[in-house]
């Protein structure tokens, strides 16, 4: 399964623990007995207080607005409390002509007309936060960074992802930076660095926005007339999926009880991370190292991408299963490098994002812009598989794919949205605000795989995609390695987040290169 039905992100992109399996049944029963009477009596009142009376968009003082949903409120609060969730995406373009900045500025001004959430700020004056159109709905935050060249796009990414936070009171909740144009193999190369507040979008939405921008630029270059029609401002994800994610009274009791237990547990016990037990955080030995989010960009050629897909099909496996297997095997080998007598199988904890667009009613199209994601966790025993053992690799990859399919089919990934509707969101975010292990959770890596995408550009188009990479801010709290993958026009692009106060660049490169070596080795 290419995780179109699949780190919200998109990235999408947030951390969830396995709520139902974390505690023994007897402890939960005792807590339920203590809380049941109070919870039942206040259930109706609690439900009414948590849910705004209007979920759909409406005009407020002449401005389009709607309340934030639970997921959006979590993403908003994670940014405030944990400085987590800003999403930056780098789009590399090659062309035979210089990029006309006046065309780019005009095209950027059209994007808010197409995507309503680009016109929004967050109004926090009432009892519930609301998206509300800005004073000037077509405001665009655009700058040219001439001091950073397009071929140094990783530096441009770092500049933006670790830059200033968005002013949610005034908006806009997105911005674009254009790096200095360079020459690359006889073509003009441009790097566009988009940055978004995670509350307004997932990674698939970002790509669709970039696709729309390229369409505008191509039409302007060719002198074609076109009309821009606004997409609707969709209700929150919880409203669109209410038949699947609205918790019943017993689920509310269960989630509230688990949350209470987790809060108590966090006072005494901090999450343990297997990777950091072998490779302690860099900041432990060098407190002066800067705390930030960095990115490594890699790609497979069109030929290697086709070969990977072909081998996945012939081995009855999904691309996501192969990616999961290669990342987990790479982690295990890095652990064994530190401790050669480490016994297999080694259980590696990870997480992955899941698109909920197909669960929405009415169904949300691929063109809609917003945060339509959830996430789930994996805890997989990783066998000892030699680099030359292709059969062993594909056997493990199929096991990974089956586990993901089983979780998605069971609806486990929807528990996150149910959970958010039952808890105090600020308290939940504060639980992750700790210094132990530089704020790392127990899972070692996250996988956001957004499958195969197409720019729909013709062969005669002015622009060709030379790279598409994205990452999520996680310097204060997150995983160890974030894998953000997207196949665009037949070529797979892979970006790995790392945090230099947690792991060195060398360690991140070792993980990234070993992962791709394993993946390509199994596909030859």
Coordinates of C-alpha atoms in Angstrom, one line a residue:
X1 CA 0.0 0.0 0.0
X2 CA 1.5 3.3 -1.0
X3 CA 0.3 5.3 1.9
X4 CA -2.3 7.4 0.2
X5 CA -4.4 5.6 2.7
X6 CA -1.5 5.8 5.1
X7 CA 4.8 11.7 9.4
X8 CA 0.5 14.4 8.8
X9 CA 1.2 14.6 8.6
X10 CA 1.5 14.8 6.1
X11 CA 3.3 16.1 6.7
X12 CA 2.2 15.6 7.9
X13 CA 3.5 14.5 11.2
X14 CA 2.5 14.2 15.2
X15 CA 3.2 11.6 17.8
X16 CA 0.6 9.0 19.1
X17 CA 1.1 6.1 21.4
X18 CA -0.7 2.8 21.3
X19 CA -3.5 3.8 23.7
X20 CA -5.3 0.4 24.0
X21 CA -2.2 -1.7 24.6
X22 CA -0.2 0.5 27.0
X23 CA -1.7 -0.6 30.3
X24 CA -2.9 -3.7 31.9
X25 CA -6.6 -4.2 32.1
X26 CA -6.8 -4.4 35.9
X27 CA -5.4 -0.9 36.4
X28 CA -7.8 0.6 33.9
X29 CA -10.8 -1.1 35.5
X30 CA -9.9 0.4 38.9
X31 CA -9.6 3.9 37.4
X32 CA -12.8 3.5 35.5
X33 CA -14.7 2.7 38.7
X34 CA -13.4 5.9 40.3
X35 CA -14.2 8.1 37.3
X36 CA -17.4 6.6 35.9
X37 CA -19.9 8.4 38.1
X38 CA -18.5 11.8 37.6
X39 CA -17.8 11.3 33.8
X40 CA -21.4 10.0 33.1
X41 CA -23.0 12.9 35.0
X42 CA -21.0 15.5 33.2
X43 CA -20.8 13.8 29.8
X44 CA -23.5 15.9 28.1
X45 CA -22.2 19.1 29.5
X46 CA -18.7 18.2 28.6
X47 CA -19.6 17.3 25.0
X48 CA -21.5 20.6 24.5
X49 CA -18.6 22.6 26.0
X50 CA -16.0 21.0 23.7
X51 CA -17.9 21.3 20.4
X52 CA -18.6 24.7 18.8
X53 CA -22.2 25.0 17.7
X54 CA -21.2 25.8 14.1
X55 CA -18.7 23.5 12.3
X56 CA -19.3 24.7 8.8
X57 CA -18.0 27.9 7.4
X58 CA -20.0 31.0 7.7
X59 CA -19.7 34.8 7.3
X60 CA -18.7 36.6 10.5
X61 CA -18.6 40.4 10.3
X62 CA -18.5 40.0 6.6
X63 CA -15.5 37.6 6.7
X64 CA -15.4 33.8 6.0
X65 CA -14.8 31.8 9.2
X66 CA -15.2 28.5 10.9
X67 CA -14.1 27.0 14.3
X68 CA -10.9 24.9 14.4
X69 CA -11.4 21.2 14.9
X70 CA -9.7 19.1 17.5
X71 CA -6.8 18.1 15.3
X72 CA -6.3 21.7 14.2
X73 CA -6.3 22.8 17.8
X74 CA -3.7 20.1 18.7
X75 CA -1.5 21.3 15.9
X76 CA -2.0 24.9 17.0
X77 CA -1.2 24.1 20.6
X78 CA 1.8 21.9 19.7
X79 CA 3.3 24.9 17.9
X80 CA 2.7 27.2 20.9
X81 CA 3.9 24.8 23.6
X82 CA 6.3 22.5 21.9
X83 CA 7.5 24.6 18.9
X84 CA 6.6 21.6 16.9
X85 CA 4.8 21.3 13.6
X86 CA 5.9 24.1 11.2
X87 CA 6.2 22.4 7.8
X88 CA 8.7 23.5 5.1
X89 CA 8.8 22.2 1.6
X90 CA 11.4 22.8 -1.1
X91 CA 10.5 22.7 -4.7
X92 CA 13.4 22.6 -7.2
X93 CA 12.6 23.8 -10.7
X94 CA 14.8 23.6 -13.9
X95 CA 14.0 25.7 -16.9
X96 CA 15.5 26.9 -20.2
X97 CA 14.7 30.5 -19.3
X98 CA 15.2 32.7 -16.3
X99 CA 12.3 32.7 -13.8
X100 CA 10.2 35.9 -14.2
X101 CA 9.7 37.1 -10.7
X102 CA 6.8 39.3 -11.7
X103 CA 5.0 36.2 -13.0
X104 CA 5.8 34.4 -9.7
X105 CA 4.5 37.3 -7.6
X106 CA 1.3 37.4 -9.7
X107 CA 0.8 33.6 -9.4
X108 CA 1.4 33.7 -5.7
X109 CA -1.3 36.3 -5.4
X110 CA -3.8 34.0 -7.1
X111 CA -3.2 31.1 -4.6
X112 CA -5.2 32.6 -1.8
X113 CA -8.1 33.0 -4.2
X114 CA -8.0 29.3 -4.9
X115 CA -7.3 27.9 -1.4
X116 CA -9.4 29.5 1.4
X117 CA -7.1 28.6 4.3
X118 CA -4.4 30.7 2.8
X119 CA -6.6 33.7 3.5
X120 CA -7.0 32.9 7.2
X121 CA -5.7 34.1 10.5
X122 CA -6.8 32.5 13.8
X123 CA -9.2 34.5 15.9
X124 CA -8.9 33.5 19.6
X125 CA -11.2 36.1 21.1
X126 CA -14.2 33.8 21.6
X127 CA -14.6 30.5 23.6
X128 CA -13.2 28.5 20.6
X129 CA -10.4 29.4 18.2
X130 CA -11.7 30.2 14.7
X131 CA -10.2 30.5 11.3
X132 CA -11.2 33.9 10.0
X133 CA -10.2 35.8 6.9
X134 CA -7.5 38.4 7.3
X135 CA -8.1 42.1 7.0
X136 CA -6.5 41.8 3.5
X137 CA -7.3 38.2 2.5
X138 CA -4.9 38.3 -0.5
X139 CA -1.8 39.1 1.7
X140 CA 1.2 37.0 0.6
X141 CA 4.5 36.9 2.6
X142 CA 7.2 36.6 -0.2
X143 CA 10.9 37.4 -0.1
X144 CA 13.9 36.7 -2.2
X145 CA 16.9 35.3 -0.3
X146 CA 19.8 36.3 -2.6
X147 CA 22.4 35.2 0.0
X148 CA 21.5 31.5 -0.4
X149 CA 21.9 29.9 -3.8
X150 CA 19.4 27.4 -5.2
X151 CA 22.0 24.6 -5.0
X152 CA 22.2 25.2 -1.3
X153 CA 18.6 24.6 -0.8
X154 CA 19.2 22.5 2.4
X155 CA 20.6 25.7 4.0
X156 CA 17.5 27.6 2.8
X157 CA 15.3 24.9 4.3
X158 CA 17.1 25.3 7.7
X159 CA 16.7 29.0 7.5
X160 CA 13.0 28.8 7.2
X161 CA 12.0 25.8 9.3
X162 CA 14.0 27.2 12.2
X163 CA 12.9 30.8 11.5
X164 CA 10.3 33.0 13.1
X165 CA 6.9 31.5 14.1
X166 CA 3.7 32.7 12.4
X167 CA 1.7 35.5 13.9
X168 CA -1.6 33.5 14.1
X169 CA -3.5 36.6 15.3
X170 CA -2.9 38.5 12.0
X171 CA -1.9 35.9 9.5
X172 CA -1.0 34.8 6.9
X173 CA -0.2 31.3 8.1
X174 CA 2.2 30.5 5.2
X175 CA 5.1 32.2 3.4
X176 CA 7.4 31.6 0.4
X177 CA 11.2 32.3 0.0
X178 CA 12.9 32.3 -3.4
X179 CA 16.6 31.4 -3.3
X180 CA 19.2 32.8 -5.7
X181 CA 18.8 31.4 -9.2
X182 CA 21.8 29.3 -10.4
X183 CA 22.9 27.4 -13.5
X184 CA 22.7 23.5 -13.4
X185 CA 23.7 21.4 -16.4
X186 CA 22.8 24.2 -18.8
X187 CA 19.5 24.9 -17.2
X188 CA 18.3 27.7 -14.8
X189 CA 17.6 26.2 -11.4
X190 CA 15.3 27.8 -8.9
X191 CA 14.5 26.7 -5.3
X192 CA 11.2 27.7 -3.8
X193 CA 11.0 27.2 0.0
X194 CA 7.4 27.1 1.2
X195 CA 6.6 27.2 4.9
X196 CA 3.2 26.6 6.5
X197 CA 1.6 26.3 9.9
X198 CA 0.7 22.7 10.2
X199 CA -2.9 23.5 11.3
X200 CA -3.8 24.5 7.8
X201 CA -2.3 21.7 5.7
X202 CA -0.7 18.3 5.2
X203 CA 2.1 17.4 2.8
X204 CA -0.3 16.3 0.0
X205 CA -2.0 19.7 0.2
X206 CA 1.3 21.4 -0.1
X207 CA 2.1 19.5 -3.3
X208 CA -1.3 20.3 -4.8
X209 CA -0.6 24.0 -4.1
X210 CA 2.8 23.7 -5.8
X211 CA 1.1 22.0 -8.7
X212 CA -1.4 24.8 -9.0
X213 CA 1.4 27.4 -8.9
X214 CA 3.2 25.7 -11.7
X215 CA 0.0 25.7 -13.7
X216 CA -0.4 29.4 -13.2
X217 CA 3.2 30.1 -14.2
X218 CA 2.9 27.9 -17.3
X219 CA -0.3 29.6 -18.4
X220 CA 1.3 33.1 -17.9
X221 CA 4.4 32.1 -19.9
X222 CA 2.3 30.8 -22.8
X223 CA 0.0 33.9 -22.7
X224 CA -3.1 31.7 -22.0
X225 CA -6.2 33.2 -20.3
X226 CA -7.5 31.3 -17.2
X227 CA -10.0 31.7 -14.5
X228 CA -9.4 31.1 -10.8
X229 CA -12.2 29.5 -8.9
X230 CA -12.1 29.2 -5.1
X231 CA -12.4 25.8 -3.5
X232 CA -14.9 25.6 -0.5
X233 CA -13.7 26.1 3.0
X234 CA -14.2 22.6 4.3
X235 CA -15.5 21.8 7.8
X236 CA -12.9 20.3 10.3
X237 CA -11.8 16.8 9.8
X238 CA -13.7 15.5 12.8
X239 CA -17.0 16.8 11.2
X240 CA -16.2 15.2 7.9
X241 CA -15.4 11.9 9.5
X242 CA -17.9 12.0 12.5
X243 CA -19.4 8.6 11.7
X244 CA -16.0 7.1 12.2
X245 CA -14.2 9.2 14.8
X246 CA -16.9 10.5 17.2
X247 CA -16.1 8.7 20.5
X248 CA -19.0 7.0 22.4
X249 CA -19.4 7.3 26.1
X250 CA -17.2 4.3 26.9
X251 CA -14.4 5.4 24.6
X252 CA -14.5 8.8 26.3
X253 CA -14.1 7.1 29.7
X254 CA -11.3 4.9 28.4
X255 CA -9.4 7.7 26.7
X256 CA -9.8 10.1 29.7
X257 CA -8.6 7.3 32.0
X258 CA -5.6 6.5 29.9
X259 CA -4.7 10.2 29.6
X260 CA -4.9 10.6 33.4
X261 CA -2.7 7.6 33.9
X262 CA -0.2 8.8 31.3
X263 CA 0.0 12.2 33.0
X264 CA 0.8 10.5 36.3
X265 CA 3.3 8.2 34.7
X266 CA 5.1 11.0 33.0
X267 CA 5.9 12.6 36.4
X268 CA 8.0 9.6 37.3
X269 CA 9.0 7.9 34.1
X270 CA 10.2 9.5 30.8
X271 CA 10.1 7.7 27.5
X272 CA 13.0 5.4 26.7
X273 CA 14.5 5.5 23.2
X274 CA 16.4 2.4 22.1
X275 CA 18.6 4.3 19.6
X276 CA 19.7 6.9 22.2
X277 CA 20.7 4.1 24.6
X278 CA 23.4 3.2 22.1
X279 CA 24.0 6.7 20.7
X280 CA 23.4 9.3 23.4
X281 CA 22.2 12.8 22.4
X282 CA 25.0 14.9 21.0
X283 CA 24.0 17.7 23.5
X284 CA 25.0 15.4 26.4
X285 CA 28.7 15.8 25.4
X286 CA 28.4 19.2 23.6
X287 CA 25.8 21.5 25.3
X288 CA 26.8 24.3 22.9
X289 CA 25.4 22.6 19.8
X290 CA 22.5 24.5 18.3
X291 CA 19.0 22.9 18.7
X292 CA 17.4 23.0 15.3
X293 CA 15.8 20.9 12.5
X294 CA 17.9 19.9 9.5
X295 CA 17.2 17.9 6.3
X296 CA 19.1 15.5 4.1
X297 CA 17.8 15.2 0.5
X298 CA 18.2 12.0 -1.5
X299 CA 16.4 10.7 -4.6
X300 CA 16.2 7.6 -6.8
X301 CA 16.5 7.9 -10.6
X302 CA 13.5 7.2 -12.7
X303 CA 15.0 3.8 -13.6
X304 CA 15.6 2.9 -10.0
X305 CA 12.1 4.0 -9.0
X306 CA 10.6 1.9 -11.7
X307 CA 12.8 -1.1 -10.6
X308 CA 11.6 -0.6 -7.0
X309 CA 8.0 -0.6 -8.0
X310 CA 8.4 -3.6 -10.3
X311 CA 10.1 -5.6 -7.5
X312 CA 7.4 -4.7 -5.0
X313 CA 4.8 -6.0 -7.4
X314 CA 6.7 -9.2 -8.2
X315 CA 7.2 -9.8 -4.4
X316 CA 3.6 -9.1 -3.6
X317 CA 4.5 -6.2 -1.4
X318 CA 3.7 -2.5 -1.2
X319 CA 6.3 0.3 -1.7
X320 CA 5.5 1.4 1.9
X321 CA 6.2 -2.0 3.2
X322 CA 9.6 -2.0 1.4
X323 CA 10.4 1.5 2.8
X324 CA 9.4 0.4 6.3
X325 CA 11.6 -2.7 6.1
X326 CA 14.7 -0.8 4.8
X327 CA 14.5 1.9 7.5
X328 CA 14.0 -0.6 10.3
X329 CA 16.8 -2.8 9.0
X330 CA 19.1 0.2 8.8
X331 CA 18.4 1.2 12.4
X332 CA 19.0 -2.4 13.6
X333 CA 22.4 -2.5 11.8
X334 CA 23.4 0.8 13.3
X335 CA 22.6 -0.6 16.7
X336 CA 24.5 -3.8 16.0
X337 CA 27.5 -1.7 14.9
X338 CA 27.6 -0.4 18.5
X339 CA 26.9 -3.8 20.1
X340 CA 27.8 -6.7 17.8
X341 CA 26.3 -9.3 20.1
X342 CA 22.9 -7.6 20.1
X343 CA 20.4 -10.5 19.7
X344 CA 17.9 -10.5 16.9
X345 CA 15.1 -9.9 16.5
X346 CA 15.4 -6.3 17.8
X347 CA 12.1 -4.5 18.3
X348 CA 12.1 -1.1 16.7
X349 CA 9.3 1.5 17.5
X350 CA 8.2 3.8 14.7
X351 CA 5.3 5.8 13.5
X352 CA 3.6 6.6 10.2
X353 CA 1.0 9.0 8.8
X354 CA -2.3 8.1 7.3
X355 CA -4.4 10.1 4.9
X356 CA -8.1 10.3 5.9
X357 CA -9.4 12.0 2.7
X358 CA -11.2 8.9 1.6
X359 CA -12.9 8.6 5.0
X360 CA -14.5 12.0 4.6
X361 CA -18.2 12.5 3.9
X362 CA -18.6 14.3 1.6
X363 CA -15.4 12.9 0.2
X364 CA -12.4 15.4 0.1
X365 CA -10.7 15.5 -3.3
X366 CA -7.0 15.4 -3.8
X367 CA -7.2 19.1 -4.7
X368 CA -8.6 20.2 -1.4
X369 CA -6.2 22.1 0.9
X370 CA -6.2 21.3 4.6
X371 CA -5.0 18.9 7.3
X372 CA -6.7 15.6 6.5
X373 CA -4.4 13.2 8.3
X374 CA -3.9 11.0 11.3
X375 CA -1.1 8.7 12.5
X376 CA -0.4 5.3 14.0
X377 CA 2.6 3.5 15.6
X378 CA 4.4 0.3 14.9
X379 CA 6.5 -1.9 17.2
X380 CA 8.1 -4.4 14.9
X381 CA 10.6 -7.2 15.7
X382 CA 13.3 -6.8 13.1
X383 CA 15.0 -10.1 12.0
X384 CA 18.7 -10.4 11.2
X385 CA 18.8 -10.1 7.4
X386 CA 22.1 -9.9 5.5
X387 CA 22.5 -7.3 2.8
X388 CA 22.7 -10.0 0.1
X389 CA 19.6 -11.9 1.4
X390 CA 16.9 -10.6 -1.0
X391 CA 14.5 -13.3 0.0
X392 CA 14.8 -12.4 3.7
X393 CA 14.3 -8.7 2.9
X394 CA 11.1 -9.2 1.0
X395 CA 9.8 -11.6 3.6
X396 CA 10.2 -8.9 6.2
X397 CA 8.8 -6.2 3.9
X398 CA 5.6 -8.2 3.4
X399 CA 5.3 -8.6 7.2
X400 CA 5.6 -4.8 7.5
X401 CA 3.0 -4.2 4.8
X402 CA 0.6 -6.7 6.5
X403 CA 1.0 -5.0 9.8
X404 CA 0.2 -1.6 8.4
X405 CA -2.7 -3.0 6.4
X406 CA -4.1 -4.7 9.5
X407 CA -3.9 -1.5 11.5
X408 CA -5.5 0.7 8.8
X409 CA -8.2 -1.9 8.2
X410 CA -9.0 -2.0 11.9
X411 CA -9.2 1.8 12.1
X412 CA -6.5 2.0 14.7
X413 CA -5.2 5.2 13.2
X414 CA -8.5 7.0 13.9
X415 CA -8.0 6.6 17.7
X416 CA -5.8 9.7 17.6
X417 CA -8.8 11.8 16.5
X418 CA -11.1 10.2 19.1
X419 CA -8.4 10.8 21.7
X420 CA -8.1 14.5 21.0
X421 CA -11.8 15.0 21.5
X422 CA -11.7 13.5 25.0
X423 CA -8.8 15.4 26.6
X424 CA -7.5 18.8 27.6
X425 CA -5.3 19.6 24.6
X426 CA -3.0 22.1 26.4
X427 CA -2.3 19.5 29.1
X428 CA -1.6 16.9 26.4
X429 CA 1.0 19.2 24.7
X430 CA 2.6 20.1 28.0
X431 CA 3.2 16.3 28.6
X432 CA 5.8 16.4 25.7
X433 CA 7.5 19.5 27.1
X434 CA 10.4 17.9 28.9
X435 CA 14.2 17.9 28.5
X436 CA 14.9 14.2 29.0
X437 CA 16.7 12.8 25.9
X438 CA 16.2 16.2 24.3
X439 CA 12.5 15.7 24.2
X440 CA 12.6 12.5 22.1
X441 CA 9.7 10.1 22.2
X442 CA 10.1 6.3 22.3
X443 CA 9.8 5.8 18.6
X444 CA 13.0 6.0 16.6
X445 CA 11.7 7.0 13.2
X446 CA 8.6 8.4 11.5
X447 CA 7.6 7.6 7.9
X448 CA 5.5 10.0 5.8
X449 CA 5.0 8.3 2.4
X450 CA 2.7 10.3 0.1
X451 CA 3.0 7.9 -2.8
X452 CA 3.0 8.8 -6.5
X453 CA 2.1 12.3 -7.5
X454 CA 2.1 14.0 -10.9
X455 CA 2.6 17.7 -11.8
X456 CA 0.5 17.2 -15.0
X457 CA 3.1 19.3 -16.9
X458 CA 3.4 18.7 -20.6
X459 CA 6.7 17.8 -22.4
X460 CA 6.7 21.3 -23.8
X461 CA 6.3 22.9 -20.4
X462 CA 8.8 25.6 -19.4
X463 CA 9.5 24.0 -16.0
X464 CA 10.7 20.5 -15.0
X465 CA 10.7 19.2 -11.4
X466 CA 14.3 18.7 -10.1
X467 CA 13.4 17.9 -6.6
X468 CA 10.5 17.9 -4.0
X469 CA 11.5 17.7 -0.3
X470 CA 9.7 18.5 2.9
X471 CA 10.2 18.3 6.6
X472 CA 8.5 19.1 10.0
X473 CA 10.0 21.2 12.8
X474 CA 10.8 18.9 15.7
X475 CA 13.9 20.4 17.4
X476 CA 12.2 20.5 20.8
X477 CA 10.3 17.2 20.8
X478 CA 10.0 14.5 18.1
X479 CA 11.5 11.3 16.8
X480 CA 15.2 10.6 15.9
X481 CA 14.8 10.4 12.1
X482 CA 11.9 11.6 10.0
X483 CA 11.5 10.0 6.6
X484 CA 9.4 12.1 4.2
X485 CA 8.9 10.5 0.8
X486 CA 7.1 11.4 -2.4
X487 CA 7.3 10.1 -5.9
X488 CA 6.8 13.0 -8.4
X489 CA 6.6 12.4 -12.2
X490 CA 8.1 8.9 -11.8
X491 CA 11.0 9.9 -9.6
X492 CA 11.2 9.1 -5.8
X493 CA 12.4 11.9 -3.6
X494 CA 13.4 11.2 0.0
X495 CA 14.1 13.8 2.7
X496 CA 15.3 12.8 6.2
X497 CA 14.9 15.1 9.1
X498 CA 17.5 15.0 11.8
X499 CA 18.4 17.2 14.8
X500 CA 22.1 18.0 15.4
X501 CA 21.7 18.2 19.2
X502 CA 20.3 14.7 19.1
X503 CA 22.3 13.0 16.3
X504 CA 25.2 14.2 14.3
X505 CA 25.0 14.8 10.6
X506 CA 27.4 11.9 10.1
X507 CA 24.9 9.6 12.0
X508 CA 22.0 10.9 9.9
X509 CA 23.9 10.3 6.7
X510 CA 24.8 6.8 7.8
X511 CA 21.2 6.0 8.5
X512 CA 20.0 7.6 5.2
X513 CA 22.6 6.1 2.9
X514 CA 22.3 2.6 4.5
X515 CA 18.5 2.7 4.2
X516 CA 18.8 3.5 0.4
X517 CA 21.5 0.9 0.0
X518 CA 19.3 -1.8 1.5
X519 CA 16.3 -0.7 -0.6
X520 CA 18.2 -0.6 -3.9
X521 CA 20.1 -3.8 -3.1
X522 CA 16.8 -5.7 -2.8
X523 CA 15.6 -4.2 -6.1
X524 CA 18.6 -5.1 -8.3

